[in-house]
PDB file of C-alpha atoms in Angstrom:
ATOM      1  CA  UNK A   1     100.016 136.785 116.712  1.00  0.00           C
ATOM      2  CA  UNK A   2      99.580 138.414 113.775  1.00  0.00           C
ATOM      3  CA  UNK A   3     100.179 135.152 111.847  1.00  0.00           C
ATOM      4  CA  UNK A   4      98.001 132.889 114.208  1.00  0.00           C
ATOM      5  CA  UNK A   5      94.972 135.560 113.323  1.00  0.00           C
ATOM      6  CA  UNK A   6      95.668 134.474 109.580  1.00  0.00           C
ATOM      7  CA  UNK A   7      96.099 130.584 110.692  1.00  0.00           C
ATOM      8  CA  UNK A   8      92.883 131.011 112.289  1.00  0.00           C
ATOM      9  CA  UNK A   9      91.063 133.068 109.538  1.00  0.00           C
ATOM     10  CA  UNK A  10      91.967 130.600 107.657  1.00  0.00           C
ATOM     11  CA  UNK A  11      90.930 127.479 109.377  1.00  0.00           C
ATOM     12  CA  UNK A  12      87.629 129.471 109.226  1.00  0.00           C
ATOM     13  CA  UNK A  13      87.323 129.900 106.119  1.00  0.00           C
ATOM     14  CA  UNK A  14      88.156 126.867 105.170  1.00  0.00           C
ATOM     15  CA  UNK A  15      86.281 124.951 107.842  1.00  0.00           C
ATOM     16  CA  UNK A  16      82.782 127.575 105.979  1.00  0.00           C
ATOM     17  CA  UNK A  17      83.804 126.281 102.361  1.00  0.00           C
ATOM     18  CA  UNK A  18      83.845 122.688 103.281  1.00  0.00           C
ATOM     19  CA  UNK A  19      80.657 122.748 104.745  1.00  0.00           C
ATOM     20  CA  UNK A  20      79.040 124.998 101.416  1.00  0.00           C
ATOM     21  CA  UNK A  21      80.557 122.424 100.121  1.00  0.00           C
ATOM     22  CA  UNK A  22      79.117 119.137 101.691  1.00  0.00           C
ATOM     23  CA  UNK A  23      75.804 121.311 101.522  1.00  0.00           C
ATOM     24  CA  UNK A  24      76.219 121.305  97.905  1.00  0.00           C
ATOM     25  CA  UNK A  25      77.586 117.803  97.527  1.00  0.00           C
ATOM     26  CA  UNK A  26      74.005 116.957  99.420  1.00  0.00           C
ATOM     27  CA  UNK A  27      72.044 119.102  97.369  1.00  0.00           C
ATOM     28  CA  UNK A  28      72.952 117.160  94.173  1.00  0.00           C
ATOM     29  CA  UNK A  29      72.761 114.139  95.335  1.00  0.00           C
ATOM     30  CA  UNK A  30      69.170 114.812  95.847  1.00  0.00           C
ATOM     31  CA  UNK A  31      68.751 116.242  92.078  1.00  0.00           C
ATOM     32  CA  UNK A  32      70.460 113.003  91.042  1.00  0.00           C
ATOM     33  CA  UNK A  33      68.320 111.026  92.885  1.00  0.00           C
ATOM     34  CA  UNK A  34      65.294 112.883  91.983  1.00  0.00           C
ATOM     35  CA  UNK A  35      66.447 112.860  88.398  1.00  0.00           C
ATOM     36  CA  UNK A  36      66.857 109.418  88.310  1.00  0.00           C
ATOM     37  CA  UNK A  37      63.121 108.707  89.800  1.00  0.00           C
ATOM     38  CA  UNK A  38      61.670 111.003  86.890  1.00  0.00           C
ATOM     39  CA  UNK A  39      63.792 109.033  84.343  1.00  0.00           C
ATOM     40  CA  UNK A  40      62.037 105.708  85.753  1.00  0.00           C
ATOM     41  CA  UNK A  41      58.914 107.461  85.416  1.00  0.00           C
ATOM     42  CA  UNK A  42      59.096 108.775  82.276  1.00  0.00           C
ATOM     43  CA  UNK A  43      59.789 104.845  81.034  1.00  0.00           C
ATOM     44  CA  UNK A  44      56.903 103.829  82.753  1.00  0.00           C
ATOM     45  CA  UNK A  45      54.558 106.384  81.580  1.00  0.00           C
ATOM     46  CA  UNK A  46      56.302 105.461  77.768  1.00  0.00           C
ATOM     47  CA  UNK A  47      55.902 101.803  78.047  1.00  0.00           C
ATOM     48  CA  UNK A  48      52.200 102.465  79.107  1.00  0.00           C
ATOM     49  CA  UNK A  49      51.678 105.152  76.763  1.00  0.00           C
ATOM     50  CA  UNK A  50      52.731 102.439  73.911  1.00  0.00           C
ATOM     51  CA  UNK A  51      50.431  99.930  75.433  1.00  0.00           C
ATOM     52  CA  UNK A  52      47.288 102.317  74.926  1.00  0.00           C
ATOM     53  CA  UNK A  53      47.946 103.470  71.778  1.00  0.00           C
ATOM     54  CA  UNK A  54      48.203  99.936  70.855  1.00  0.00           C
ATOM     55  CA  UNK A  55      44.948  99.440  72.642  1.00  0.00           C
ATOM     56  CA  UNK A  56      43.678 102.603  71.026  1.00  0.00           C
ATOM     57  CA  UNK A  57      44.360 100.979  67.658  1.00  0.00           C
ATOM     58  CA  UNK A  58      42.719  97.797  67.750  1.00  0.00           C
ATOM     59  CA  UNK A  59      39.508  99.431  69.409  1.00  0.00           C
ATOM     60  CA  UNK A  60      39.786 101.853  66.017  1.00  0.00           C
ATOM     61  CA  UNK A  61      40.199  98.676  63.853  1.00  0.00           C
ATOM     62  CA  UNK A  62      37.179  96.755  65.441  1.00  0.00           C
ATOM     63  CA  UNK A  63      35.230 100.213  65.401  1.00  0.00           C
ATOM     64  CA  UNK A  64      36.308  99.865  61.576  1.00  0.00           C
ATOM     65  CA  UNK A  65      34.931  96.171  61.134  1.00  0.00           C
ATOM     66  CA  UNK A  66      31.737  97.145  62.887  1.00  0.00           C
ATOM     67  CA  UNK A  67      30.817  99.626  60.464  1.00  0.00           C
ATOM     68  CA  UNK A  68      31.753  97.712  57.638  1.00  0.00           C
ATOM     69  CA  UNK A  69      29.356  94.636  59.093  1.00  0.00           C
ATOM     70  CA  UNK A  70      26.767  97.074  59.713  1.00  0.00           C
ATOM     71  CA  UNK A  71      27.053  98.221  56.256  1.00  0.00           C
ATOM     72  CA  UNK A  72      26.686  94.445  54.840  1.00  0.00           C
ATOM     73  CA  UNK A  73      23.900  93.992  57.637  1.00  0.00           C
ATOM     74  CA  UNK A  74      21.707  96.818  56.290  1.00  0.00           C
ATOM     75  CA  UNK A  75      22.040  95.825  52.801  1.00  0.00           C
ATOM     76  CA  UNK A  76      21.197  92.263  53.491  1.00  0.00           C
ATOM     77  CA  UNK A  77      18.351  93.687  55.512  1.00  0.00           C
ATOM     78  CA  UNK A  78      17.157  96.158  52.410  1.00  0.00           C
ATOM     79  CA  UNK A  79      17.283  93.010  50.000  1.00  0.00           C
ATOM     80  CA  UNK A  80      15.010  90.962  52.519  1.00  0.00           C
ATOM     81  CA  UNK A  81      12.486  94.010  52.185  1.00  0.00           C
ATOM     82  CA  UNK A  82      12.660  93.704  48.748  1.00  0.00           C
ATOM     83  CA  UNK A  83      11.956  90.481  48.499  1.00  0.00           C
ATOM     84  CA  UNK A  84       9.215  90.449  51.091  1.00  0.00           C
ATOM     85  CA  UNK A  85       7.565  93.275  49.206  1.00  0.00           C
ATOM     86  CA  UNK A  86       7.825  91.445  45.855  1.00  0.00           C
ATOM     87  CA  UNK A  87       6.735  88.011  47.271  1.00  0.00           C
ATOM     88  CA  UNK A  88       3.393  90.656  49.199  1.00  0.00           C
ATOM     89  CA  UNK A  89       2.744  91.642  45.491  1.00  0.00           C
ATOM     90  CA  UNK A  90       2.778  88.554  44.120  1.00  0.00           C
ATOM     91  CA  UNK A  91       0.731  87.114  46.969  1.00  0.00           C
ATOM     92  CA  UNK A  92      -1.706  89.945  46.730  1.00  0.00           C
ATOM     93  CA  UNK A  93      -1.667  89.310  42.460  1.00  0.00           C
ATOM     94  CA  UNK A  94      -2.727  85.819  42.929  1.00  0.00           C
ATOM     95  CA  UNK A  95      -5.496  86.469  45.248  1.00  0.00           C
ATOM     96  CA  UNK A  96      -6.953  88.401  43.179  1.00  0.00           C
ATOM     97  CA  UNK A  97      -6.793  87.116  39.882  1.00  0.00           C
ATOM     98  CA  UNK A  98      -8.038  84.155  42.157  1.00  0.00           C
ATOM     99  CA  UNK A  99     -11.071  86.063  43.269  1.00  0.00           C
ATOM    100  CA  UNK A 100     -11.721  87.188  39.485  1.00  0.00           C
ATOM    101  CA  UNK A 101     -11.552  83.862  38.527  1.00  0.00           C
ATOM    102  CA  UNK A 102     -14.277  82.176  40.919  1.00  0.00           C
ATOM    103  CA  UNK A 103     -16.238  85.412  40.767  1.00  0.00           C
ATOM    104  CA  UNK A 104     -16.462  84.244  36.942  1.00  0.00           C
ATOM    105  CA  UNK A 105     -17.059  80.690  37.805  1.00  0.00           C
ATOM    106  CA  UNK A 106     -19.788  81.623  40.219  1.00  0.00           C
ATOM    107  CA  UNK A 107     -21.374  83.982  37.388  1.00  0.00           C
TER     108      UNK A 107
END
C-alpha cells in the first residue's frame, strides 16, 4: 500500500511536471514567435529607415543647389542694377548736355 502511495505520488508528480512543462514549451513558443515578428519589423523599419535617409539626402543636396542658384541669381540681378543705373546716368548725362546745348543754340 505503502508502495502504491509512492506509485501514485509519483504519477502525480510527474503527471504536474509535464504539464509545467507543456506550459513552458507554450510559453516559448510564443516568445519565439513574437521574437521573430519584431525581427521582421526591425528589417522593415531598417529598409525604410535607409530609404529616408536617402530621401533626406537628396532633399539636402537640392536644398544645396538652390542656394547656390540663388546665389548666382542675386548676383546676376546686382549686375543688371548696375548696369541700369549706369545706362540712367548716362541717359540723364546726355539730356542734359543736350539741353545745354540747344539752350546755347537758342541764345
Amino acid at each position: 500500500m505503502v508502495k502504491q502511495c509512492v506509485i501514485t505520488e509519483r504519477k502525480t508528480e510527474k503527471q504536474l511536471c509535464e504539464n509545467e512543462y507543456q506550459r513552458h514549451s507554450l510559453y516559448l513558443e510564443e516568445l519565439v514567435k513574437e521574437r521573430l515578428d519584431l525581427e521582421a519589423l526591425a528589417t522593415s523599419l531598417s529598409e525604410k529607415y535607409e530609404v529616408l535617409v536617402a530621401e533626406k539626402k537628396a532633399l539636402n543636396d537640392e536644398h544645396q543647389n538652390n542656394l547656390a542658384l540663388i546665389e548666382t541669381y542675386t548676383g546676376q540681378i546686382q549686375e543688371i542694377k548696375n548696369e541700369m543705373s549706369t545706362m540712367k546716368s548716362i541717359v540723364t548725362q546726355t539730356f542734359s548736355a543736350q539741353n545745354v546745348d540747344t539752350r546755347n543754340v537758342q541764345e
